[in-house]
C-alpha positions as a Markdown table, in Angstrom:
| # | Residue | x | y | z |
|---|---|---|---|---|
| 1 | Met | -0.1 | -0.3 | 0.1 |
| 2 | Asn | 1.4 | 3.4 | -0.9 |
| 3 | Asp | 2.1 | 6.3 | 1.6 |
| 4 | Tyr | -1.0 | 8.4 | 0.1 |
| 5 | Arg | -3.5 | 5.6 | 1.1 |
| 6 | Lys | -1.8 | 4.8 | 4.5 |
| 7 | Ala | -1.9 | 8.6 | 5.1 |
| 8 | Leu | -5.8 | 8.6 | 4.0 |
| 9 | Leu | -6.5 | 5.5 | 6.1 |
| 10 | Arg | -5.1 | 7.1 | 9.2 |
| 11 | Ser | -6.5 | 10.3 | 8.7 |
| 12 | Ala | -10.1 | 8.6 | 8.5 |
| 13 | Leu | -9.3 | 6.6 | 11.6 |
| 14 | Ala | -8.5 | 9.4 | 13.6 |
| 15 | Ala | -11.7 | 11.4 | 12.3 |
| 16 | Val | -13.9 | 8.7 | 13.3 |
| 17 | Ile | -12.3 | 8.5 | 16.7 |
| 18 | Phe | -12.6 | 11.7 | 17.5 |
| 19 | Phe | -16.1 | 12.1 | 16.2 |
| 20 | Leu | -16.7 | 9.1 | 18.9 |
| 21 | Ile | -14.9 | 11.1 | 21.4 |
| 22 | Trp | -17.2 | 13.8 | 20.9 |
| 23 | Ile | -20.3 | 11.9 | 21.0 |
| 24 | Gly | -19.2 | 10.0 | 24.0 |
| 25 | Ser | -18.5 | 13.4 | 25.7 |
| 26 | Val | -21.8 | 14.7 | 25.2 |
| 27 | Phe | -23.5 | 11.6 | 26.9 |
| 28 | Phe | -20.8 | 11.7 | 29.8 |
| 29 | Ala | -22.1 | 15.7 | 30.2 |
| 30 | Gly | -25.5 | 14.6 | 30.4 |
| 31 | Gly | -26.6 | 15.7 | 26.8 |
| 32 | His | -25.1 | 19.4 | 27.5 |
| 33 | Leu | -23.5 | 20.2 | 24.5 |
| 34 | Leu | -21.3 | 22.9 | 25.6 |
| 35 | Asn | -20.0 | 20.8 | 28.9 |
| 36 | Gly | -19.7 | 17.8 | 26.3 |
| 37 | Ala | -17.6 | 20.1 | 23.7 |
| 38 | Val | -15.2 | 21.0 | 26.6 |
| 39 | Ile | -14.6 | 17.4 | 27.7 |
| 40 | Gly | -14.4 | 15.9 | 24.0 |
| 41 | Val | -11.8 | 18.9 | 23.4 |
| 42 | Val | -9.6 | 18.0 | 26.3 |
| 43 | Ala | -10.1 | 14.5 | 25.5 |
| 44 | Ser | -9.6 | 15.1 | 21.8 |
| 45 | Ala | -6.1 | 17.1 | 22.8 |
| 46 | Val | -5.1 | 13.6 | 24.7 |
| 47 | Phe | -6.1 | 11.2 | 22.3 |
| 48 | Gly | -4.4 | 13.4 | 19.4 |
| 49 | Thr | -1.0 | 13.6 | 20.9 |
| 50 | Gly | -0.9 | 9.9 | 21.8 |
| 51 | Tyr | -2.1 | 9.4 | 18.2 |
| 52 | Tyr | 0.3 | 12.0 | 16.9 |
| 53 | Leu | 3.1 | 10.1 | 18.9 |
| 54 | Leu | 2.2 | 6.5 | 17.9 |
| 55 | Met | 1.7 | 6.8 | 14.4 |
| 56 | Tyr | 4.1 | 9.2 | 13.4 |
| 57 | Tyr | 7.0 | 10.3 | 15.7 |
| 58 | Ile | 8.0 | 7.2 | 17.2 |
| 59 | Pro | 8.3 | 5.4 | 13.8 |
| 60 | Thr | 10.2 | 8.3 | 12.4 |
| 61 | Arg | 12.4 | 8.9 | 15.4 |
| 62 | Asp | 13.0 | 4.8 | 15.0 |
| 63 | Arg | 14.0 | 5.6 | 11.5 |
| 64 | Arg | 16.3 | 7.9 | 12.1 |
| 65 | Arg | 18.5 | 6.0 | 14.1 |
Protein backbone atom coordinates (compact mmCIF):
# COMPACT_ATOMS: atom_id res chain seq x y z
CA MET A 1 0.00 0.00 0.00
CA ASN A 2 1.44 3.38 -0.92
CA ASP A 3 2.03 6.21 1.55
CA TYR A 4 -0.86 8.33 0.27
CA ARG A 5 -3.39 5.59 0.97
CA LYS A 6 -1.88 4.89 4.38
CA ALA A 7 -2.09 8.56 5.33
CA LEU A 8 -5.69 8.73 4.10
CA LEU A 9 -6.66 5.67 6.15
CA ARG A 10 -4.95 7.06 9.25
CA SER A 11 -6.74 10.39 8.81
CA ALA A 12 -10.10 8.68 8.36
CA LEU A 13 -9.49 6.54 11.44
CA ALA A 14 -8.55 9.61 13.49
CA ALA A 15 -11.64 11.50 12.27
CA VAL A 16 -13.95 8.64 13.27
CA ILE A 17 -12.32 8.35 16.69
CA PHE A 18 -12.53 12.12 17.27
CA PHE A 19 -16.24 12.03 16.36
CA LEU A 20 -16.85 9.12 18.75
CA ILE A 21 -14.99 10.99 21.51
CA TRP A 22 -17.22 14.03 20.96
CA ILE A 23 -20.45 11.99 20.96
CA GLY A 24 -19.30 10.08 24.05
CA SER A 25 -18.36 13.27 25.87
CA VAL A 26 -21.78 14.81 25.19
CA PHE A 27 -23.45 11.73 26.70
CA PHE A 28 -20.94 11.83 29.59
CA ALA A 29 -21.87 15.48 30.25
CA GLY A 30 -25.54 14.53 30.52
CA GLY A 31 -26.56 15.79 27.10
CA HIS A 32 -25.20 19.32 27.58
CA LEU A 33 -23.51 20.25 24.30
CA LEU A 34 -21.29 22.96 25.80
CA ASN A 35 -20.00 20.84 28.68
CA GLY A 36 -19.62 17.93 26.28
CA ALA A 37 -17.64 20.12 23.92
CA VAL A 38 -15.23 21.12 26.70
CA ILE A 39 -14.74 17.50 27.77
CA GLY A 40 -14.42 16.51 24.11
CA VAL A 41 -11.72 19.10 23.44
CA VAL A 42 -9.67 17.89 26.40
CA ALA A 43 -10.15 14.22 25.49
CA SER A 44 -9.36 14.93 21.84
CA ALA A 45 -6.18 16.78 22.78
CA VAL A 46 -5.03 13.83 24.88
CA PHE A 47 -5.99 11.33 22.18
CA GLY A 48 -4.51 13.46 19.39
CA THR A 49 -1.17 13.70 21.17
CA GLY A 50 -1.07 9.95 21.75
CA TYR A 51 -2.17 9.24 18.18
CA TYR A 52 0.52 11.53 16.77
CA LEU A 53 3.22 9.91 18.90
CA LEU A 54 2.07 6.41 18.01
CA MET A 55 1.60 6.94 14.27
CA TYR A 56 4.21 9.50 13.29
CA TYR A 57 6.80 10.53 15.88
CA ILE A 58 7.88 7.11 17.17
CA PRO A 59 8.18 5.40 13.73
CA THR A 60 10.18 8.32 12.27
CA ARG A 61 12.35 8.51 15.37
CA ASP A 62 13.23 4.83 14.97
CA ARG A 63 14.02 5.37 11.27
CA ARG A 64 16.49 8.15 12.06
CA ARG A 65 18.81 5.84 14.01
